[in-house]
Tab-separated table of C-alpha atoms in Angstrom:
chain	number	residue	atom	x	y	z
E	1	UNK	CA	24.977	-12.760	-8.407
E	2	UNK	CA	28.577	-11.476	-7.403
E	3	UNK	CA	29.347	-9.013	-10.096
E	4	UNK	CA	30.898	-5.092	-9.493
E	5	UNK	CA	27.231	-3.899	-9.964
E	6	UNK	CA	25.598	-5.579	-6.997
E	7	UNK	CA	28.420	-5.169	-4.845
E	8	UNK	CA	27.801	-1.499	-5.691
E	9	UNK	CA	23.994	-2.224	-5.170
E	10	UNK	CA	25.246	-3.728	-1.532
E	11	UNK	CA	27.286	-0.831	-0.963
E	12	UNK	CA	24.534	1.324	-1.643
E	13	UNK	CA	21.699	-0.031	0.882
E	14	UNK	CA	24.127	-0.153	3.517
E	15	UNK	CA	24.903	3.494	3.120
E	16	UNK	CA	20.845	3.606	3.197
E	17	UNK	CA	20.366	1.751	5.941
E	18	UNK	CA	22.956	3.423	8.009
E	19	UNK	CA	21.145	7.262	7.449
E	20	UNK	CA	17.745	5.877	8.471
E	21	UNK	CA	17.065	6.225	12.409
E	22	UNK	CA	14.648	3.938	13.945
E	23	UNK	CA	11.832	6.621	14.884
E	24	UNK	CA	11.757	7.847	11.062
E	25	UNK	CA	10.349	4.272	10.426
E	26	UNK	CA	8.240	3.673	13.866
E	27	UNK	CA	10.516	1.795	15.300
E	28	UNK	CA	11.422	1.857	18.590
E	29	UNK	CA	15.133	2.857	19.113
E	30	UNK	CA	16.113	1.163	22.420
E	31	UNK	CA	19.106	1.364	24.708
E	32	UNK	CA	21.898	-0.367	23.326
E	33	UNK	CA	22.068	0.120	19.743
E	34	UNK	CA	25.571	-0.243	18.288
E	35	UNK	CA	25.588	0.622	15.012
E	36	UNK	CA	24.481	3.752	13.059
E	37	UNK	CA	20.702	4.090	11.423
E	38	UNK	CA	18.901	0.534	11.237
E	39	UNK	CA	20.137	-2.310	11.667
E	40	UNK	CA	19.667	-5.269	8.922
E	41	UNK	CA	17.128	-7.399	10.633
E	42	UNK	CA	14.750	-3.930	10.846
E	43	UNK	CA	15.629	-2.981	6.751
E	44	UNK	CA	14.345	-7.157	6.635
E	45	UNK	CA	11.067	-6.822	8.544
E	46	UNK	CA	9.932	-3.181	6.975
E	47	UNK	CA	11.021	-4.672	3.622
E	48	UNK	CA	8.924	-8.675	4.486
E	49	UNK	CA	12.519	-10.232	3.730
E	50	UNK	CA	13.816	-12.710	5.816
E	51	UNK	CA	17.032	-11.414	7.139
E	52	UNK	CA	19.639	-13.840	5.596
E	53	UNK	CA	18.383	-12.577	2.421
E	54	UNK	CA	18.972	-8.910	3.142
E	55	UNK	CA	22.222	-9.917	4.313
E	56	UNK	CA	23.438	-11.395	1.169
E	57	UNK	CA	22.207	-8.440	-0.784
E	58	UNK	CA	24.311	-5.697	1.111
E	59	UNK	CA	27.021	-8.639	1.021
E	60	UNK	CA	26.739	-8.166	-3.096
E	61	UNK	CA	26.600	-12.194	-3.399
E	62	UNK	CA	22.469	-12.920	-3.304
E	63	UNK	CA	20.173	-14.051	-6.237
E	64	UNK	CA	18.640	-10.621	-8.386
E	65	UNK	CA	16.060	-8.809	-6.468
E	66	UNK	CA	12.697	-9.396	-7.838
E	67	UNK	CA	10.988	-5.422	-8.919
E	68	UNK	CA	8.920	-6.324	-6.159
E	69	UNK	CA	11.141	-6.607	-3.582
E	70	UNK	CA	13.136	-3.713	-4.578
E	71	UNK	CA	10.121	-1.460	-4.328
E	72	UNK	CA	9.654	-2.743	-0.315
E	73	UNK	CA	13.299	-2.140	-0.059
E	74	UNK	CA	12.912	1.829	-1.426
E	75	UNK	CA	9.826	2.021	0.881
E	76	UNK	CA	11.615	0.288	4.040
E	77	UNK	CA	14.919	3.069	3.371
E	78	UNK	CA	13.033	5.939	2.351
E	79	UNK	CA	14.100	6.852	-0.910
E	80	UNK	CA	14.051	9.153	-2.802
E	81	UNK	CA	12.369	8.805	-6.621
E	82	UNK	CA	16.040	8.949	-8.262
E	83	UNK	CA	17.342	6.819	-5.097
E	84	UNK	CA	15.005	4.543	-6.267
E	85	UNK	CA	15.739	4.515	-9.501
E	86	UNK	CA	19.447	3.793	-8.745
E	87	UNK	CA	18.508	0.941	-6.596
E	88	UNK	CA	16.682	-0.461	-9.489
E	89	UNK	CA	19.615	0.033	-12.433
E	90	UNK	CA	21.954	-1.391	-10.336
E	91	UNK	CA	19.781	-4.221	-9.551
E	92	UNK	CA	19.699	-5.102	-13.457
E	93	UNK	CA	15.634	-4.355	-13.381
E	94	UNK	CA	13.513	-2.238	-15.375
E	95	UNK	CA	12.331	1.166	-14.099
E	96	UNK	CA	8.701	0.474	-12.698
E	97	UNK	CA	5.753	2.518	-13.858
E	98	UNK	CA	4.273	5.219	-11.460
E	99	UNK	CA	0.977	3.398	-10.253
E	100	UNK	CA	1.035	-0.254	-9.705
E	101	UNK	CA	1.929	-2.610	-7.071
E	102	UNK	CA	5.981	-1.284	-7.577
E	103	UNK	CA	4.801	2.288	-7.625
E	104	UNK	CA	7.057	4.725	-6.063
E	105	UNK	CA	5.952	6.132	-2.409
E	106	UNK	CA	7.133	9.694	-1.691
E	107	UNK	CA	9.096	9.837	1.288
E	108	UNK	CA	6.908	12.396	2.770
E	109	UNK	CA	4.279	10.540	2.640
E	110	UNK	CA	5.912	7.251	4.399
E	111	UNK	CA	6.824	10.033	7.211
E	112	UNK	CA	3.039	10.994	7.013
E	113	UNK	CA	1.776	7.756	7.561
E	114	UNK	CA	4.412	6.542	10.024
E	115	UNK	CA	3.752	9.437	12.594
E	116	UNK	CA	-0.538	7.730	12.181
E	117	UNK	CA	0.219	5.692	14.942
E	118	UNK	CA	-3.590	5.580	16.522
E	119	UNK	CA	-5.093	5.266	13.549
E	120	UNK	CA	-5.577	2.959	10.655
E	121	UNK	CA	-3.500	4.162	7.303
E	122	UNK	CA	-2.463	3.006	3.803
E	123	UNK	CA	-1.364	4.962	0.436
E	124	UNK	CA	-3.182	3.618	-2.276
E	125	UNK	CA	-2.804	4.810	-6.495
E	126	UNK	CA	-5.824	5.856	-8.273
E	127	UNK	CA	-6.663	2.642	-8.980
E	128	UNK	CA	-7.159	1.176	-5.564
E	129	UNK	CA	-3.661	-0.599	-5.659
E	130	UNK	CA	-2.888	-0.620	-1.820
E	131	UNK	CA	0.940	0.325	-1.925
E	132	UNK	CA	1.755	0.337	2.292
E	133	UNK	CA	0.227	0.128	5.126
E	134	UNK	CA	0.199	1.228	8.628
E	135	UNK	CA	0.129	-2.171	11.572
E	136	UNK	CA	-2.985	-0.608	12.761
E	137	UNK	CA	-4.869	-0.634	8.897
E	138	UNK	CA	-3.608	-4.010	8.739
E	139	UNK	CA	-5.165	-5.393	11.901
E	140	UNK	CA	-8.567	-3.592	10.674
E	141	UNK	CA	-8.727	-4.461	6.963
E	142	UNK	CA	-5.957	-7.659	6.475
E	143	UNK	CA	-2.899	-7.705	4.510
E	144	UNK	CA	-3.879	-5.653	1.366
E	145	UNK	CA	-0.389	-5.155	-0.031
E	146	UNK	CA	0.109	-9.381	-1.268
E	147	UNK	CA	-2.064	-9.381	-4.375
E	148	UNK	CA	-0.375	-8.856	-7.790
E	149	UNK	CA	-1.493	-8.185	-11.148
E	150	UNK	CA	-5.137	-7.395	-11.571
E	151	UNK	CA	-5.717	-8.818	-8.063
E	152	UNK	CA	-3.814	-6.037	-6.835
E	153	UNK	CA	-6.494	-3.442	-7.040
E	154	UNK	CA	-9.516	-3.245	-4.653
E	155	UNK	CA	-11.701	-2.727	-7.613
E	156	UNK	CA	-11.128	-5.601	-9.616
E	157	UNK	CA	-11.403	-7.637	-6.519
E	158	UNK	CA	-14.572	-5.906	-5.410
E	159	UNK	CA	-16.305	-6.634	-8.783
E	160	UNK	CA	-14.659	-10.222	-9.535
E	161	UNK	CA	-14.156	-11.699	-6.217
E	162	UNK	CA	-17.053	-11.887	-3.513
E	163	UNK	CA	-14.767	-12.642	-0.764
E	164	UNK	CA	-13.664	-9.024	-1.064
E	165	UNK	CA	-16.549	-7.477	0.206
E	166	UNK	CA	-16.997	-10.003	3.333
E	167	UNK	CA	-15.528	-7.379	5.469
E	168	UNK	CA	-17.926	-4.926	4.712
E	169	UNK	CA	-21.647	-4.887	5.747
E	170	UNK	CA	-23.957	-6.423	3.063
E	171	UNK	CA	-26.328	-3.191	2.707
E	172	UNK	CA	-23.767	-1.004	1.659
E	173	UNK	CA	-22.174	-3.274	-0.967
E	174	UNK	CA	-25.018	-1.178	-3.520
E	175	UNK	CA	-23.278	2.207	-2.390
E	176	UNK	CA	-19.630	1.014	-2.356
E	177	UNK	CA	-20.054	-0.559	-6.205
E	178	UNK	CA	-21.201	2.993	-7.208
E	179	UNK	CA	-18.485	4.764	-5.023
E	180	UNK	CA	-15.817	2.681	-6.820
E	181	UNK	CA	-16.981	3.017	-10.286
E	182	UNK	CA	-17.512	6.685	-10.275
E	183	UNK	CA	-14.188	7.615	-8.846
E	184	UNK	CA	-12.183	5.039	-11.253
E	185	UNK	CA	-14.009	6.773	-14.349
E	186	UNK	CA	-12.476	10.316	-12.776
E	187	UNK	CA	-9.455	8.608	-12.316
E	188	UNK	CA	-9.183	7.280	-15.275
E	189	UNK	CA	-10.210	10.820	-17.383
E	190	UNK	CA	-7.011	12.257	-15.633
E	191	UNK	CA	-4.959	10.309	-17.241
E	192	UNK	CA	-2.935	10.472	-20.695
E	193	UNK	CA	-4.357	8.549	-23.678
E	194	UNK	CA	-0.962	6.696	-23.905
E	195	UNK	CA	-1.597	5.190	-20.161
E	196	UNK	CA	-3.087	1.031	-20.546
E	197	UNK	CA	-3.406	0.281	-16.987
E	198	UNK	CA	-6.368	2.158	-16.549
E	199	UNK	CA	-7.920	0.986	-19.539
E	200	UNK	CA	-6.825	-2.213	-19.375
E	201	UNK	CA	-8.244	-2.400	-15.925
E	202	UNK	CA	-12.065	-0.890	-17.197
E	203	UNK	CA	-11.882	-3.771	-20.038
E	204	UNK	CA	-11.181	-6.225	-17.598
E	205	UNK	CA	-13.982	-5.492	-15.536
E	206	UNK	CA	-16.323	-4.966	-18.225
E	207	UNK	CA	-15.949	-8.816	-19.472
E	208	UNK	CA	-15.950	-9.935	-15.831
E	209	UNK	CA	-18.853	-8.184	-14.110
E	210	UNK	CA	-22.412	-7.771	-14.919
E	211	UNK	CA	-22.560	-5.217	-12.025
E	212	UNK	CA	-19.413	-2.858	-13.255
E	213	UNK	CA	-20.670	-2.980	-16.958
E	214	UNK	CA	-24.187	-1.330	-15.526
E	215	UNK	CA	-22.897	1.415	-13.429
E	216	UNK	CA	-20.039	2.270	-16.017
E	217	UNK	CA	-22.826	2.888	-18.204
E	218	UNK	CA	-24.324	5.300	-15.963
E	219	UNK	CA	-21.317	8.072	-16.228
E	220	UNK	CA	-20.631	9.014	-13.113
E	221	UNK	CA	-18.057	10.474	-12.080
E	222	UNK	CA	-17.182	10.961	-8.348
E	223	UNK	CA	-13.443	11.070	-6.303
E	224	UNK	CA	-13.575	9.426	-3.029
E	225	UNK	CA	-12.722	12.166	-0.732
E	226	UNK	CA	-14.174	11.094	2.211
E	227	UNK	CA	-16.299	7.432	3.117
E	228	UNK	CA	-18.290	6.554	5.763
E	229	UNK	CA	-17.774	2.547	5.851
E	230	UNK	CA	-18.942	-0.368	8.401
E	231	UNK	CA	-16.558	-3.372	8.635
E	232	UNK	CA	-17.344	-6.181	10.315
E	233	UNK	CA	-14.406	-7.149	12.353
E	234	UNK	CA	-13.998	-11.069	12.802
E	235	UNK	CA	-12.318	-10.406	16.271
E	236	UNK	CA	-14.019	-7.115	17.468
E	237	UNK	CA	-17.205	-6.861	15.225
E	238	UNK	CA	-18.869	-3.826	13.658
E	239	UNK	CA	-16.483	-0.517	13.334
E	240	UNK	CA	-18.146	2.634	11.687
E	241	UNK	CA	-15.558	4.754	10.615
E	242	UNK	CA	-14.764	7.887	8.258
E	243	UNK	CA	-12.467	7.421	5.811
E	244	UNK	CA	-10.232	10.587	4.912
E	245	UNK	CA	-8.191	11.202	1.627
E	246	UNK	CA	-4.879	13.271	1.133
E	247	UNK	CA	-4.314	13.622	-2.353
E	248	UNK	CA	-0.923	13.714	-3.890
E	249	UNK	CA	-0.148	16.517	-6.224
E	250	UNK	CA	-0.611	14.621	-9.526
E	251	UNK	CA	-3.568	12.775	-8.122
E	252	UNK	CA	-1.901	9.320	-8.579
E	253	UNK	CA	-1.448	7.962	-5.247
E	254	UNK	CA	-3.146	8.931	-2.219
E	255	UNK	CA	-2.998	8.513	1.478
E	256	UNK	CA	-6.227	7.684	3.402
E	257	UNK	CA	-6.821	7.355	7.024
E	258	UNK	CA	-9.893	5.868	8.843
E	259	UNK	CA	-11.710	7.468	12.070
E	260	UNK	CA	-13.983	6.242	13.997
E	261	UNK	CA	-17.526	7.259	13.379
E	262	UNK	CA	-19.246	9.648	16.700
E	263	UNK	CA	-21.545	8.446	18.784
E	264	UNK	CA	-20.418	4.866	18.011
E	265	UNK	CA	-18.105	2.610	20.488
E	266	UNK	CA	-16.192	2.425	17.285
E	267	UNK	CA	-12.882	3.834	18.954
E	268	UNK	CA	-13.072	1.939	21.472
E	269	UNK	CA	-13.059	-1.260	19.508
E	270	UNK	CA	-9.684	0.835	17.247
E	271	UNK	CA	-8.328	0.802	20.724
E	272	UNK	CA	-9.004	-3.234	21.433
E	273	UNK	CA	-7.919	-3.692	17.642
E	274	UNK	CA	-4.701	-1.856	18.390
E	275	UNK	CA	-3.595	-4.369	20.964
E	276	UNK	CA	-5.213	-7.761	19.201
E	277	UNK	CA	-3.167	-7.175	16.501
E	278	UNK	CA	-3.828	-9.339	13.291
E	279	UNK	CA	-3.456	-12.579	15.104
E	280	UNK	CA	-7.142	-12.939	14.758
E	281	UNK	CA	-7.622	-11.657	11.261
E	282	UNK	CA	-8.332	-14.443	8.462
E	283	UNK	CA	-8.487	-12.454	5.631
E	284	UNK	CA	-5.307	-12.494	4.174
E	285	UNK	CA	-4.421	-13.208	0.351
């Protein structure tokens, strides 16, 4: 794809990558580090890229960047929103909407969720599209950042797919349906009439499920603020925990962050969790 614009587009992640130090991403910095910022194996594993294709992008001479990609790149360098939007003009791709699987993560909010190093963490939109997450909310809940198109939001899975809800204890599948329901139909009253995803998203889920179409008749109307959940943990078995909700200012995206229930031995297992990793998690999409 050698052309002036993606040598520019090169140009422009390695002056990224060189800004970015190692703890602002929870990294570890070690000893002998010889160049300035990150170096481009790090940018590759924040970003899920193997590293010979990062290296041909800040070389100018690699295949177009998919939108997806260059969203995990503006996550893995911190951008900025009109950083971002550079990234994407000179990549030849169309500006991404504000919610979806491409949305935008404020940089604040990265640095939020990259100092939640004991506990589990993700930024999702208003419509349960999981946008990053922390290694820890990984290890507890899977991968949740693979899925694309409707797939990509917890809701439509929820409703459409019963292997979503085989993390979660069976008798409070009745309480998590309603939960979901009544904070999309607040979600989706906030936003503007022009806006399809949201509708798009109720329509969908009113041809698919039997379930959704009842409680959307109901009308409630209910933001998840705070959850009290039970997952059952293939490698470390039931974990009670709160679930916590930062809000961003337009109420699009929010970051939520899970502790572990009192008077359970639920920390403990976070703790176990935190060193098992996800080699013993299965479900991944």
């Amino acid at each position: 794809m050698t052309s002036p614009k993606y040598v520019e587009l090169g140009a422009f992640l390695r002056s990224r990558r060189e800004r970015i130090q190692p703890a602002q991403v929870g990294l570890v910095s070690g000893p002998r580090r010889r160049v300035p910022g990150l170096r481009r194996d790090e940018v590759a594993l924040l970003a899920r890229a193997s590293v010979d294709y990062y290296n041909e992008l800040e070389r100018g001479a690699g295949s177009q960047p998919s939108e997806q990609m260059l969203a995990a790149l503006a996550r893995a360098l911190r951008l900025t929103a009109d950083e971002r939007d550079h990234l994407y003009h000179l990549a030849d791709r169309p500006l991404p909407r504000d919610t979806g699987s491409s949305a935008h993560v404020h940089p604040g909010m990265l640095d939020l969720l990259t100092r939640l190093t004991t506990t589990p963490a993700q930024v999702m939109t208003d419509l349960h599209v999981t946008l990053v997450q922390n290694p820890l909310a990984v290890a507890l809940l899977g991968d949740q950042c693979g899925y694309r198109g409707k797939e990509a939001s917890l809701v439509y899975r929820w409703f459409t797919d019963s292997t979503a809800r085989d993390l979660y204890v069976e008798q409070d599948h009745p309480s998590q349906s309603w939960a979901f329901v009544a904070d999309l139909r607040a979600a989706a009253a906030r936003r503007t009439a022009k806006d399809t995803e949201a509708t798009a998203l109720i329509a969908d889920l009113l041809d698919s499920s039997a379930e959704f179409a009842a409680l959307w008749a109901e009308h409630e109307v209910a933001f998840r603020r705070d959850d009290r959940k039970r997952v059952i943990h293939p490698a470390v078995g039931l974990i009670e925990f709160n679930g916590l909700t930062l809000f961003s200012e337009d109420g699009r995206q929010r970051l939520i962050w899970f502790t572990p229930a009192l008077g359970t031995d639920s920390a403990d297992k976070l703790d176990l969790l935190a060193v098992i990793g996800t080699q013993n998690l299965g479900n991944q999409p």
